PDB file of C-alpha atoms in Angstrom:
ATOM      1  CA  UNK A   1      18.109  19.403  56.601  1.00 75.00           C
ATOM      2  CA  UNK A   2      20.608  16.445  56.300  1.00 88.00           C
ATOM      3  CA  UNK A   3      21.090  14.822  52.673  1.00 92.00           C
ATOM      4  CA  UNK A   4      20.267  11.106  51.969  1.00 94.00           C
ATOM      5  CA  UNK A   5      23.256   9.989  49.658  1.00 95.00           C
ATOM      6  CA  UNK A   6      22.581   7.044  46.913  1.00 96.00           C
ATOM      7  CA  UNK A   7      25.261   7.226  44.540  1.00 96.00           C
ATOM      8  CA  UNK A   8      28.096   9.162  42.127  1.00 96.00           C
ATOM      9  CA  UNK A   9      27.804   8.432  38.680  1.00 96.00           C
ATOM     10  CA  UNK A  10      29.935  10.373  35.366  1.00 94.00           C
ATOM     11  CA  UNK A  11      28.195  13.360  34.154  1.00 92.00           C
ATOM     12  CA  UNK A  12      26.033  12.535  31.429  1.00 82.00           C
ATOM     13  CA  UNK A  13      23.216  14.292  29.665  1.00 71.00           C
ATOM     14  CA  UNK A  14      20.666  11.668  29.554  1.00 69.00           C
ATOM     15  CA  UNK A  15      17.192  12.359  31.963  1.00 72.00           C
ATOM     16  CA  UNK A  16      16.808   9.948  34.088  1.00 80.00           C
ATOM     17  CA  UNK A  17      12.871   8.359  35.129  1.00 84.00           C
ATOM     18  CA  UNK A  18      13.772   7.763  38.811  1.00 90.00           C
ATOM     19  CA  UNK A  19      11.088   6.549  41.634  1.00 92.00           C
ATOM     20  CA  UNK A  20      11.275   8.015  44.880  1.00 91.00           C
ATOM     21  CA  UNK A  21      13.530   7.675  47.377  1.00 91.00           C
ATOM     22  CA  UNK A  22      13.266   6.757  50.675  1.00 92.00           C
ATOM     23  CA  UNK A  23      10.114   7.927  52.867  1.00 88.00           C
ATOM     24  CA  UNK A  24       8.925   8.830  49.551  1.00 89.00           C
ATOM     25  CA  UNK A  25      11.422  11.896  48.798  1.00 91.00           C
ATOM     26  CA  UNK A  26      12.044  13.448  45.622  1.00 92.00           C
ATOM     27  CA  UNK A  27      15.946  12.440  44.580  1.00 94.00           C
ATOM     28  CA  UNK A  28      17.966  15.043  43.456  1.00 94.00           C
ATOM     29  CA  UNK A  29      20.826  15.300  41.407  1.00 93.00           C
ATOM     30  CA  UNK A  30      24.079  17.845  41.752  1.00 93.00           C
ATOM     31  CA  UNK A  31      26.896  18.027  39.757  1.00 94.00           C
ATOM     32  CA  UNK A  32      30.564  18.386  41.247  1.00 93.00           C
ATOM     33  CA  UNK A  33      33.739  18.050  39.697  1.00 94.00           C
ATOM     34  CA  UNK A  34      32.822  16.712  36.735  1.00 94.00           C
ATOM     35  CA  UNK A  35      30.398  13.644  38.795  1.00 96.00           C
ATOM     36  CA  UNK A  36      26.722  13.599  39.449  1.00 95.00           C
ATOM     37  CA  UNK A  37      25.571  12.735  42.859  1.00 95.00           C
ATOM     38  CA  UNK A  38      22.214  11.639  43.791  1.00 95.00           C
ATOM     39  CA  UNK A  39      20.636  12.326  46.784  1.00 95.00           C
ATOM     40  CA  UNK A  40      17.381  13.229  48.711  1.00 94.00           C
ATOM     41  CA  UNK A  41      16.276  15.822  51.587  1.00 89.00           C
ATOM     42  CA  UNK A  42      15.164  13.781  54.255  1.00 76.00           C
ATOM     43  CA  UNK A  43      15.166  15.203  57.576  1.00 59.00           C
ATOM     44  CA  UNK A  44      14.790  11.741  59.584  1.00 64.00           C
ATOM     45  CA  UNK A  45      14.596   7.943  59.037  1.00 70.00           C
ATOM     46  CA  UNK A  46      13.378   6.975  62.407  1.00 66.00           C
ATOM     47  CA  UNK A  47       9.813   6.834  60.992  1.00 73.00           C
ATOM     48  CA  UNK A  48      10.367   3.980  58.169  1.00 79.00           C
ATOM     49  CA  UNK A  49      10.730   0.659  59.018  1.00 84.00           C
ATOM     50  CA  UNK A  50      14.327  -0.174  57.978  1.00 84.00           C
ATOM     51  CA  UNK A  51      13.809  -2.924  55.454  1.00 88.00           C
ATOM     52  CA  UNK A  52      11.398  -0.451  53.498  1.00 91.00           C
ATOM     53  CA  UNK A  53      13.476   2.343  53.495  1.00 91.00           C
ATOM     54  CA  UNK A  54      16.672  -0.309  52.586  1.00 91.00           C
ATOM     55  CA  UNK A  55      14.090  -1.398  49.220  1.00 93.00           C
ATOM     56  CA  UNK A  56      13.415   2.200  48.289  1.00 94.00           C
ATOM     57  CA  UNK A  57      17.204   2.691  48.299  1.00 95.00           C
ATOM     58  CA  UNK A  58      17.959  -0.062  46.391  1.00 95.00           C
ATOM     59  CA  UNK A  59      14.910   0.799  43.804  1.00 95.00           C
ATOM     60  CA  UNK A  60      16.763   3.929  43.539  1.00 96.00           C
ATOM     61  CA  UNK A  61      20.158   2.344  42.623  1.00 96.00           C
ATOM     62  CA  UNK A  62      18.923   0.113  40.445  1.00 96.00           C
ATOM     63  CA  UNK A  63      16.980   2.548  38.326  1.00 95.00           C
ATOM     64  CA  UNK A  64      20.471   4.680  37.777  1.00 95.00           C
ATOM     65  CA  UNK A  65      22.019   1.141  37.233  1.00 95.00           C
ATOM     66  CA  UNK A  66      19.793   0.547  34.653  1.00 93.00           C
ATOM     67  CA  UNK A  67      21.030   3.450  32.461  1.00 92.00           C
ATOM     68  CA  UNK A  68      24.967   4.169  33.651  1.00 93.00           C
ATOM     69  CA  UNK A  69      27.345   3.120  35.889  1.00 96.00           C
ATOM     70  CA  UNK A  70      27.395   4.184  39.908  1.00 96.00           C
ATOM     71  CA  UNK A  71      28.947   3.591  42.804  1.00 96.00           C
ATOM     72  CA  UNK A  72      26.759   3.627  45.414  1.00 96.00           C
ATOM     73  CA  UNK A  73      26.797   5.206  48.962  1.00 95.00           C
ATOM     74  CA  UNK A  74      26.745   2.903  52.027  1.00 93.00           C
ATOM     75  CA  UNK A  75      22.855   3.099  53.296  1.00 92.00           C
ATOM     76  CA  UNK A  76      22.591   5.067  55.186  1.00 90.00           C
ATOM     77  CA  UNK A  77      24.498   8.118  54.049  1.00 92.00           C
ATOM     78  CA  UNK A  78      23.897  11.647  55.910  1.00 91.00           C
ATOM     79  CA  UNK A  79      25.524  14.846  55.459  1.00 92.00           C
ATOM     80  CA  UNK A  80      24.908  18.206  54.746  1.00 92.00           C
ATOM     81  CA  UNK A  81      25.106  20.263  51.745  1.00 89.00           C
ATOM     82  CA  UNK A  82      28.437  21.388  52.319  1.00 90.00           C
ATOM     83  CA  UNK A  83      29.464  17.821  53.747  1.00 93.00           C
ATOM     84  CA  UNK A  84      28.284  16.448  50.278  1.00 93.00           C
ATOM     85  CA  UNK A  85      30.254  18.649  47.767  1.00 91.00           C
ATOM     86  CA  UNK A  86      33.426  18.529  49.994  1.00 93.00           C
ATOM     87  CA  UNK A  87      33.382  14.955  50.415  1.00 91.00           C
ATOM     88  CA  UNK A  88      32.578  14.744  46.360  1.00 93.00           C
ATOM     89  CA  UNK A  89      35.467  16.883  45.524  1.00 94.00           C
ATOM     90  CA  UNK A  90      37.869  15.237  47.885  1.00 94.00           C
ATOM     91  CA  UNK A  91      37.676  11.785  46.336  1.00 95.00           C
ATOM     92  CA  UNK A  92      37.052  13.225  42.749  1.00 96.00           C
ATOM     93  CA  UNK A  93      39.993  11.749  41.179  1.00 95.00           C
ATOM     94  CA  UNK A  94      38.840   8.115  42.734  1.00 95.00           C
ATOM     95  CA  UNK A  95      35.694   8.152  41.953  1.00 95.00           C
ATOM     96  CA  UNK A  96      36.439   8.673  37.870  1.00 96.00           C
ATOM     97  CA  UNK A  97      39.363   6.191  38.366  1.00 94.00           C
ATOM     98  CA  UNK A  98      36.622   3.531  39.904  1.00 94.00           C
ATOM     99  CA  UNK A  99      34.093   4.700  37.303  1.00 95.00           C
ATOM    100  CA  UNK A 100      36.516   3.880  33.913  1.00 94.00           C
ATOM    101  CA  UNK A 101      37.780   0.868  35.511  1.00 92.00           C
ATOM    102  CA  UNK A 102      34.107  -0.781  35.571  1.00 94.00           C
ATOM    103  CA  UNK A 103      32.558   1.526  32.822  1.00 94.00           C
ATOM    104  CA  UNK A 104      29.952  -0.439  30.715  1.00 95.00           C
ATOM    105  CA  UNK A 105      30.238  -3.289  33.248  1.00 97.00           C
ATOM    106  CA  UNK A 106      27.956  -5.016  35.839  1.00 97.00           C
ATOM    107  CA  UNK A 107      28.509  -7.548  38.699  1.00 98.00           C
ATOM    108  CA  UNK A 108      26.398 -10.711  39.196  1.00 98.00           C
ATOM    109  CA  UNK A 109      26.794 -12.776  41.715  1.00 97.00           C
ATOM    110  CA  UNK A 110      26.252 -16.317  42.273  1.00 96.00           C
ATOM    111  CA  UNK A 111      25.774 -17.687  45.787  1.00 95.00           C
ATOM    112  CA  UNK A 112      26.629 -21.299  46.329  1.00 95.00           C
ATOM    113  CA  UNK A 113      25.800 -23.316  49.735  1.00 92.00           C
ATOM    114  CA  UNK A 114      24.396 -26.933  50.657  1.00 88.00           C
ATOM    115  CA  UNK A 115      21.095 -28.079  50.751  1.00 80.00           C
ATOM    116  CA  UNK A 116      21.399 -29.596  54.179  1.00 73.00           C
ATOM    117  CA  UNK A 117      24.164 -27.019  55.355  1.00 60.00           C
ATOM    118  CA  UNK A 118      21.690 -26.010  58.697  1.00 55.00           C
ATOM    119  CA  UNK A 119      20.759 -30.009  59.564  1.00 51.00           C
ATOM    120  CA  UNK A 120      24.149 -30.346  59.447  1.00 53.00           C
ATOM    121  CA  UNK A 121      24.738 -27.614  61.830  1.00 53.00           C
ATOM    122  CA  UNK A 122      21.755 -28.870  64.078  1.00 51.00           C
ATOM    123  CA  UNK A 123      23.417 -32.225  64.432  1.00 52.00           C
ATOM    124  CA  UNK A 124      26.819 -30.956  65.296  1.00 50.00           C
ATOM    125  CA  UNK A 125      25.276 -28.559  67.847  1.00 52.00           C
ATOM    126  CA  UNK A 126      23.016 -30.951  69.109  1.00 51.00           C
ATOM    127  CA  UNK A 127      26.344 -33.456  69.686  1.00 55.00           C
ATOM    128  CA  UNK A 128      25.224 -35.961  66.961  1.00 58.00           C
ATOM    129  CA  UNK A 129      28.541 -35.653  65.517  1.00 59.00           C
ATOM    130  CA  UNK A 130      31.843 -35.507  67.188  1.00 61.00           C
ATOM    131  CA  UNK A 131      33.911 -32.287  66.650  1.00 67.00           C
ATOM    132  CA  UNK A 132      36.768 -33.989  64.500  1.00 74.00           C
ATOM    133  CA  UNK A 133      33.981 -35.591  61.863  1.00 75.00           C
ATOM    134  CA  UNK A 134      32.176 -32.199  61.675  1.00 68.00           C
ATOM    135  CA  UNK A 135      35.182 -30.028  60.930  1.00 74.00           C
ATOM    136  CA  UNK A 136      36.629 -32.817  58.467  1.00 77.00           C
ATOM    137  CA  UNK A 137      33.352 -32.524  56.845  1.00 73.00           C
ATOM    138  CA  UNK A 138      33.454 -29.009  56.616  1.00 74.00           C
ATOM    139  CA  UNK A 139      36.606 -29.212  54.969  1.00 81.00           C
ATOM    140  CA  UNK A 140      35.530 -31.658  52.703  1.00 82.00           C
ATOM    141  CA  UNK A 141      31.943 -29.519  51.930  1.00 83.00           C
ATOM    142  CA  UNK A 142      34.452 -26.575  51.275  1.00 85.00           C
ATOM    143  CA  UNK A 143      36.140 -28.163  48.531  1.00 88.00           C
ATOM    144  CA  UNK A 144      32.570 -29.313  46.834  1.00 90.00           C
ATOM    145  CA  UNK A 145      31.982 -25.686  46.884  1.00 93.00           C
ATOM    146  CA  UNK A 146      35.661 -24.285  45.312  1.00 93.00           C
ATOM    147  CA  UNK A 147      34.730 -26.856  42.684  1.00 94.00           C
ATOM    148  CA  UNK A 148      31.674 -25.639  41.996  1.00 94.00           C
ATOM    149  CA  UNK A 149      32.999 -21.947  41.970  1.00 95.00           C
ATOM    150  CA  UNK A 150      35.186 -23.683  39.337  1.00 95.00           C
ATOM    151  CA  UNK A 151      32.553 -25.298  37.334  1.00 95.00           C
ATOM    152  CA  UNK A 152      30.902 -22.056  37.014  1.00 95.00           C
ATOM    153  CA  UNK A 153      33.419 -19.758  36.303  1.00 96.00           C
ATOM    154  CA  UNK A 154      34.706 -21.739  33.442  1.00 96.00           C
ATOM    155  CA  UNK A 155      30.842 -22.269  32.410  1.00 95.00           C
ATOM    156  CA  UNK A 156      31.069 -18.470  31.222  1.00 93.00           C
ATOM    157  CA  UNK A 157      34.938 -17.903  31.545  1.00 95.00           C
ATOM    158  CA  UNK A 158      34.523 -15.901  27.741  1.00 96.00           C
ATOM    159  CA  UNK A 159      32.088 -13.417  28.927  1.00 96.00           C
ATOM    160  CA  UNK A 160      33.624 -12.879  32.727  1.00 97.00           C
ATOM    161  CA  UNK A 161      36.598  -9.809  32.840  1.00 96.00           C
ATOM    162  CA  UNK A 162      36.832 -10.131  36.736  1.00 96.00           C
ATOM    163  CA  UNK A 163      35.914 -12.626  39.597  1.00 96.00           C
ATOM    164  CA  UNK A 164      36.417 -12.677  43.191  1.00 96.00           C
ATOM    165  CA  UNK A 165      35.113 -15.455  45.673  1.00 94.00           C
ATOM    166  CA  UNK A 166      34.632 -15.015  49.187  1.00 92.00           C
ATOM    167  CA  UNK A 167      33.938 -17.946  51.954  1.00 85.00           C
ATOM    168  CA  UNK A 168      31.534 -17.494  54.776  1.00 73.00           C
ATOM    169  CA  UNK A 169      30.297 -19.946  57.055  1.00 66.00           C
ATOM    170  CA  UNK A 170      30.158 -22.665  54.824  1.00 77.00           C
ATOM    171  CA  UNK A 171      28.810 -20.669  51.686  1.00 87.00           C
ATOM    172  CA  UNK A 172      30.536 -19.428  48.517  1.00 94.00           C
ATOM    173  CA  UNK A 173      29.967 -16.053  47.110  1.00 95.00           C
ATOM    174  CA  UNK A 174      31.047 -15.570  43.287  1.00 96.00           C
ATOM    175  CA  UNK A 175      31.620 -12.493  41.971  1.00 97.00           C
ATOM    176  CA  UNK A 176      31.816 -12.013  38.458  1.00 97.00           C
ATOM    177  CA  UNK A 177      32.099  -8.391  36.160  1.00 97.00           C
ATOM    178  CA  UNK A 178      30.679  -8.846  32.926  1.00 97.00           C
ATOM    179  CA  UNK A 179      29.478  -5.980  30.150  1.00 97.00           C
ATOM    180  CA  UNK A 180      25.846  -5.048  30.188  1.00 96.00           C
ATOM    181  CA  UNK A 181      24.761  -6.442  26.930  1.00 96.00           C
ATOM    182  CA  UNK A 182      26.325 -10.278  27.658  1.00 97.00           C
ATOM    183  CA  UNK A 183      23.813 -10.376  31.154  1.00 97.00           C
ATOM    184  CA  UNK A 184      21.152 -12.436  29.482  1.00 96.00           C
ATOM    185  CA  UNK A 185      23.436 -14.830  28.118  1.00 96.00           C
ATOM    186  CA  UNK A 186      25.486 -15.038  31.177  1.00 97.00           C
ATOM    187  CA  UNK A 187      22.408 -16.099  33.269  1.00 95.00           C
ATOM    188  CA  UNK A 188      21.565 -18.927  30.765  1.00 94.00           C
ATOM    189  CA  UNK A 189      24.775 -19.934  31.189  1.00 94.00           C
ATOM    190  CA  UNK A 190      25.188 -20.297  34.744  1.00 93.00           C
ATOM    191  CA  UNK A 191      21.444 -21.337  34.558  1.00 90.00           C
ATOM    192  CA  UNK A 192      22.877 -24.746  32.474  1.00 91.00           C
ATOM    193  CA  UNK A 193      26.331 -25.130  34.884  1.00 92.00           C
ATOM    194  CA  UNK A 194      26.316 -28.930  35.797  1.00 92.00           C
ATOM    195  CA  UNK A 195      27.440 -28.818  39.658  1.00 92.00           C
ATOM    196  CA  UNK A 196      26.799 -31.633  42.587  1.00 91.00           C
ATOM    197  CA  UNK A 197      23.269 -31.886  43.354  1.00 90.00           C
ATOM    198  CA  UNK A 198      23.877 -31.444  46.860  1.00 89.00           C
ATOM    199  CA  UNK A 199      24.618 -28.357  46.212  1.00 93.00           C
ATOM    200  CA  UNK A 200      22.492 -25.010  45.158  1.00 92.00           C
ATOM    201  CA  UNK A 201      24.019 -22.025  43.235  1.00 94.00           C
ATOM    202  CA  UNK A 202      21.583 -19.036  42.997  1.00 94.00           C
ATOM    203  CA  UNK A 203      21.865 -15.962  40.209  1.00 95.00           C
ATOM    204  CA  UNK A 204      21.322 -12.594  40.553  1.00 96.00           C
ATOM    205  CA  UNK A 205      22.358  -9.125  39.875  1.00 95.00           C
ATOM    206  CA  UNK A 206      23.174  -6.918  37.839  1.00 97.00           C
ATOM    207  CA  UNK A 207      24.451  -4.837  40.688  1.00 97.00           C
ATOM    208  CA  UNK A 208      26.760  -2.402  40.832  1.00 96.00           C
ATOM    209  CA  UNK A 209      30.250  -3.569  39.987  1.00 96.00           C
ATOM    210  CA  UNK A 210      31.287  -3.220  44.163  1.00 94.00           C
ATOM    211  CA  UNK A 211      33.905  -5.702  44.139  1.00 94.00           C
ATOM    212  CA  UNK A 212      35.912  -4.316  41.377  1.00 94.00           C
ATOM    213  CA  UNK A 213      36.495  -0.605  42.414  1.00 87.00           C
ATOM    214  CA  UNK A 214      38.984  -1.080  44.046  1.00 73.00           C
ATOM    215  CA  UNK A 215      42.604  -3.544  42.083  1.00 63.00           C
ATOM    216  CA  UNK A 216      43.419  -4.489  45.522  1.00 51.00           C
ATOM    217  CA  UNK A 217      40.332  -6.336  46.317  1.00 49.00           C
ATOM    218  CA  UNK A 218      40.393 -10.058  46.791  1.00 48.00           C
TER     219      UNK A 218
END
């Protein structure tokens, strides 16, 4: 029967409360070289509708989040038994590298984009505005948000130990890695960032730290 992977975490003693995983499967936990991995049996996901089963994998994560690091499996994750401890043993050494690189750590993310971002779109489709005015506006609504990226990161630049940004389609998305215990304050931070009112930033997370495995990430 194939195995449902979640996530790799460092061996520790501590019993975890976990909820079920997906399609209501028991989640297991096997230890190989020195990491724990988390999965379920689960011999077919054709049944569950697909943004169910992607909740109940993310209820999983985030209950293991709660109490230690883990890097989580892409959703979703099949293998077999054999598949599992291979593949665990294989990228051993870059798992624990990833894992002390983020250890104690979280990522939150903060999403910036513009109020009136889609009537803007509607107009330009629609041939309301010539091409030249909407790309120089786009240019212009991309700077707004860099400078709100700004705003924020300096906002809570004393609890932040890592931030990425990436563009998309006229949004911002802010990474930023922060320890566990400052997440409260963090959020009240962000929550009192002064940025253009045409402009929204949403908060969330803690998630796992995904953008900061890896030193080569931008």
């Amino acid at each position: 029967m194939p195995l449902l992977l979640y996530g790799v975490t460092e061996v520790r003693g501590n019993v975890l409360d976990l909820p079920t995983g997906v399609g209501g499967a028991q989640v297991q936990r096997i230890e190989v070289s020195g990491l724990s991995c988390f999965y379920s049996l689960n011999s077919t996901l054709s049944g569950i509708p697909p943004r169910e089963s992607a909740l109940q994998f993310h209820g999983v994560l985030q209950a293991i989040l709660s109490a230690q690091d883990i890097i989580p499996f892409r959703f979703p994750t099949l293998v077999t038994d054999a598949e599992l401890q291979s593949q665990v043993q294989e990228h051993a050494a870059e798992y624990h590298e990833w894992l002390a690189r983020i250890r104690g750590r979280v990522q939150m993310e903060m999403r910036i984009e513009y109020r009136d971002l889609e009537q803007d779109s509607a107009k330009a489709d629609a041939g309301e505005v010539s091409g030249t005015k909407y790309l120089r506006a786009r240019q212009k609504r991309l700077s707004m948000l860099e400078a709100a990226a700004g705003v924020l990161k300096s906002k809570a630049a004393d609890f932040i130990q890592g931030w990425r940004q990436r563009s998309s389609s006229d949004r911002l998305r802010c990474f930023a890695l922060v320890r566990r215990e400052v997440v409260a304050d963090f959020r009240h931070r962000m929550g009192s960032a002064e940025i253009s009112s045409a402009l929204t930033a949403r908060i969330s997370g803690p998630w796992p730290a995904m953008e900061f495995f890896r030193e080569d990430r931008k």
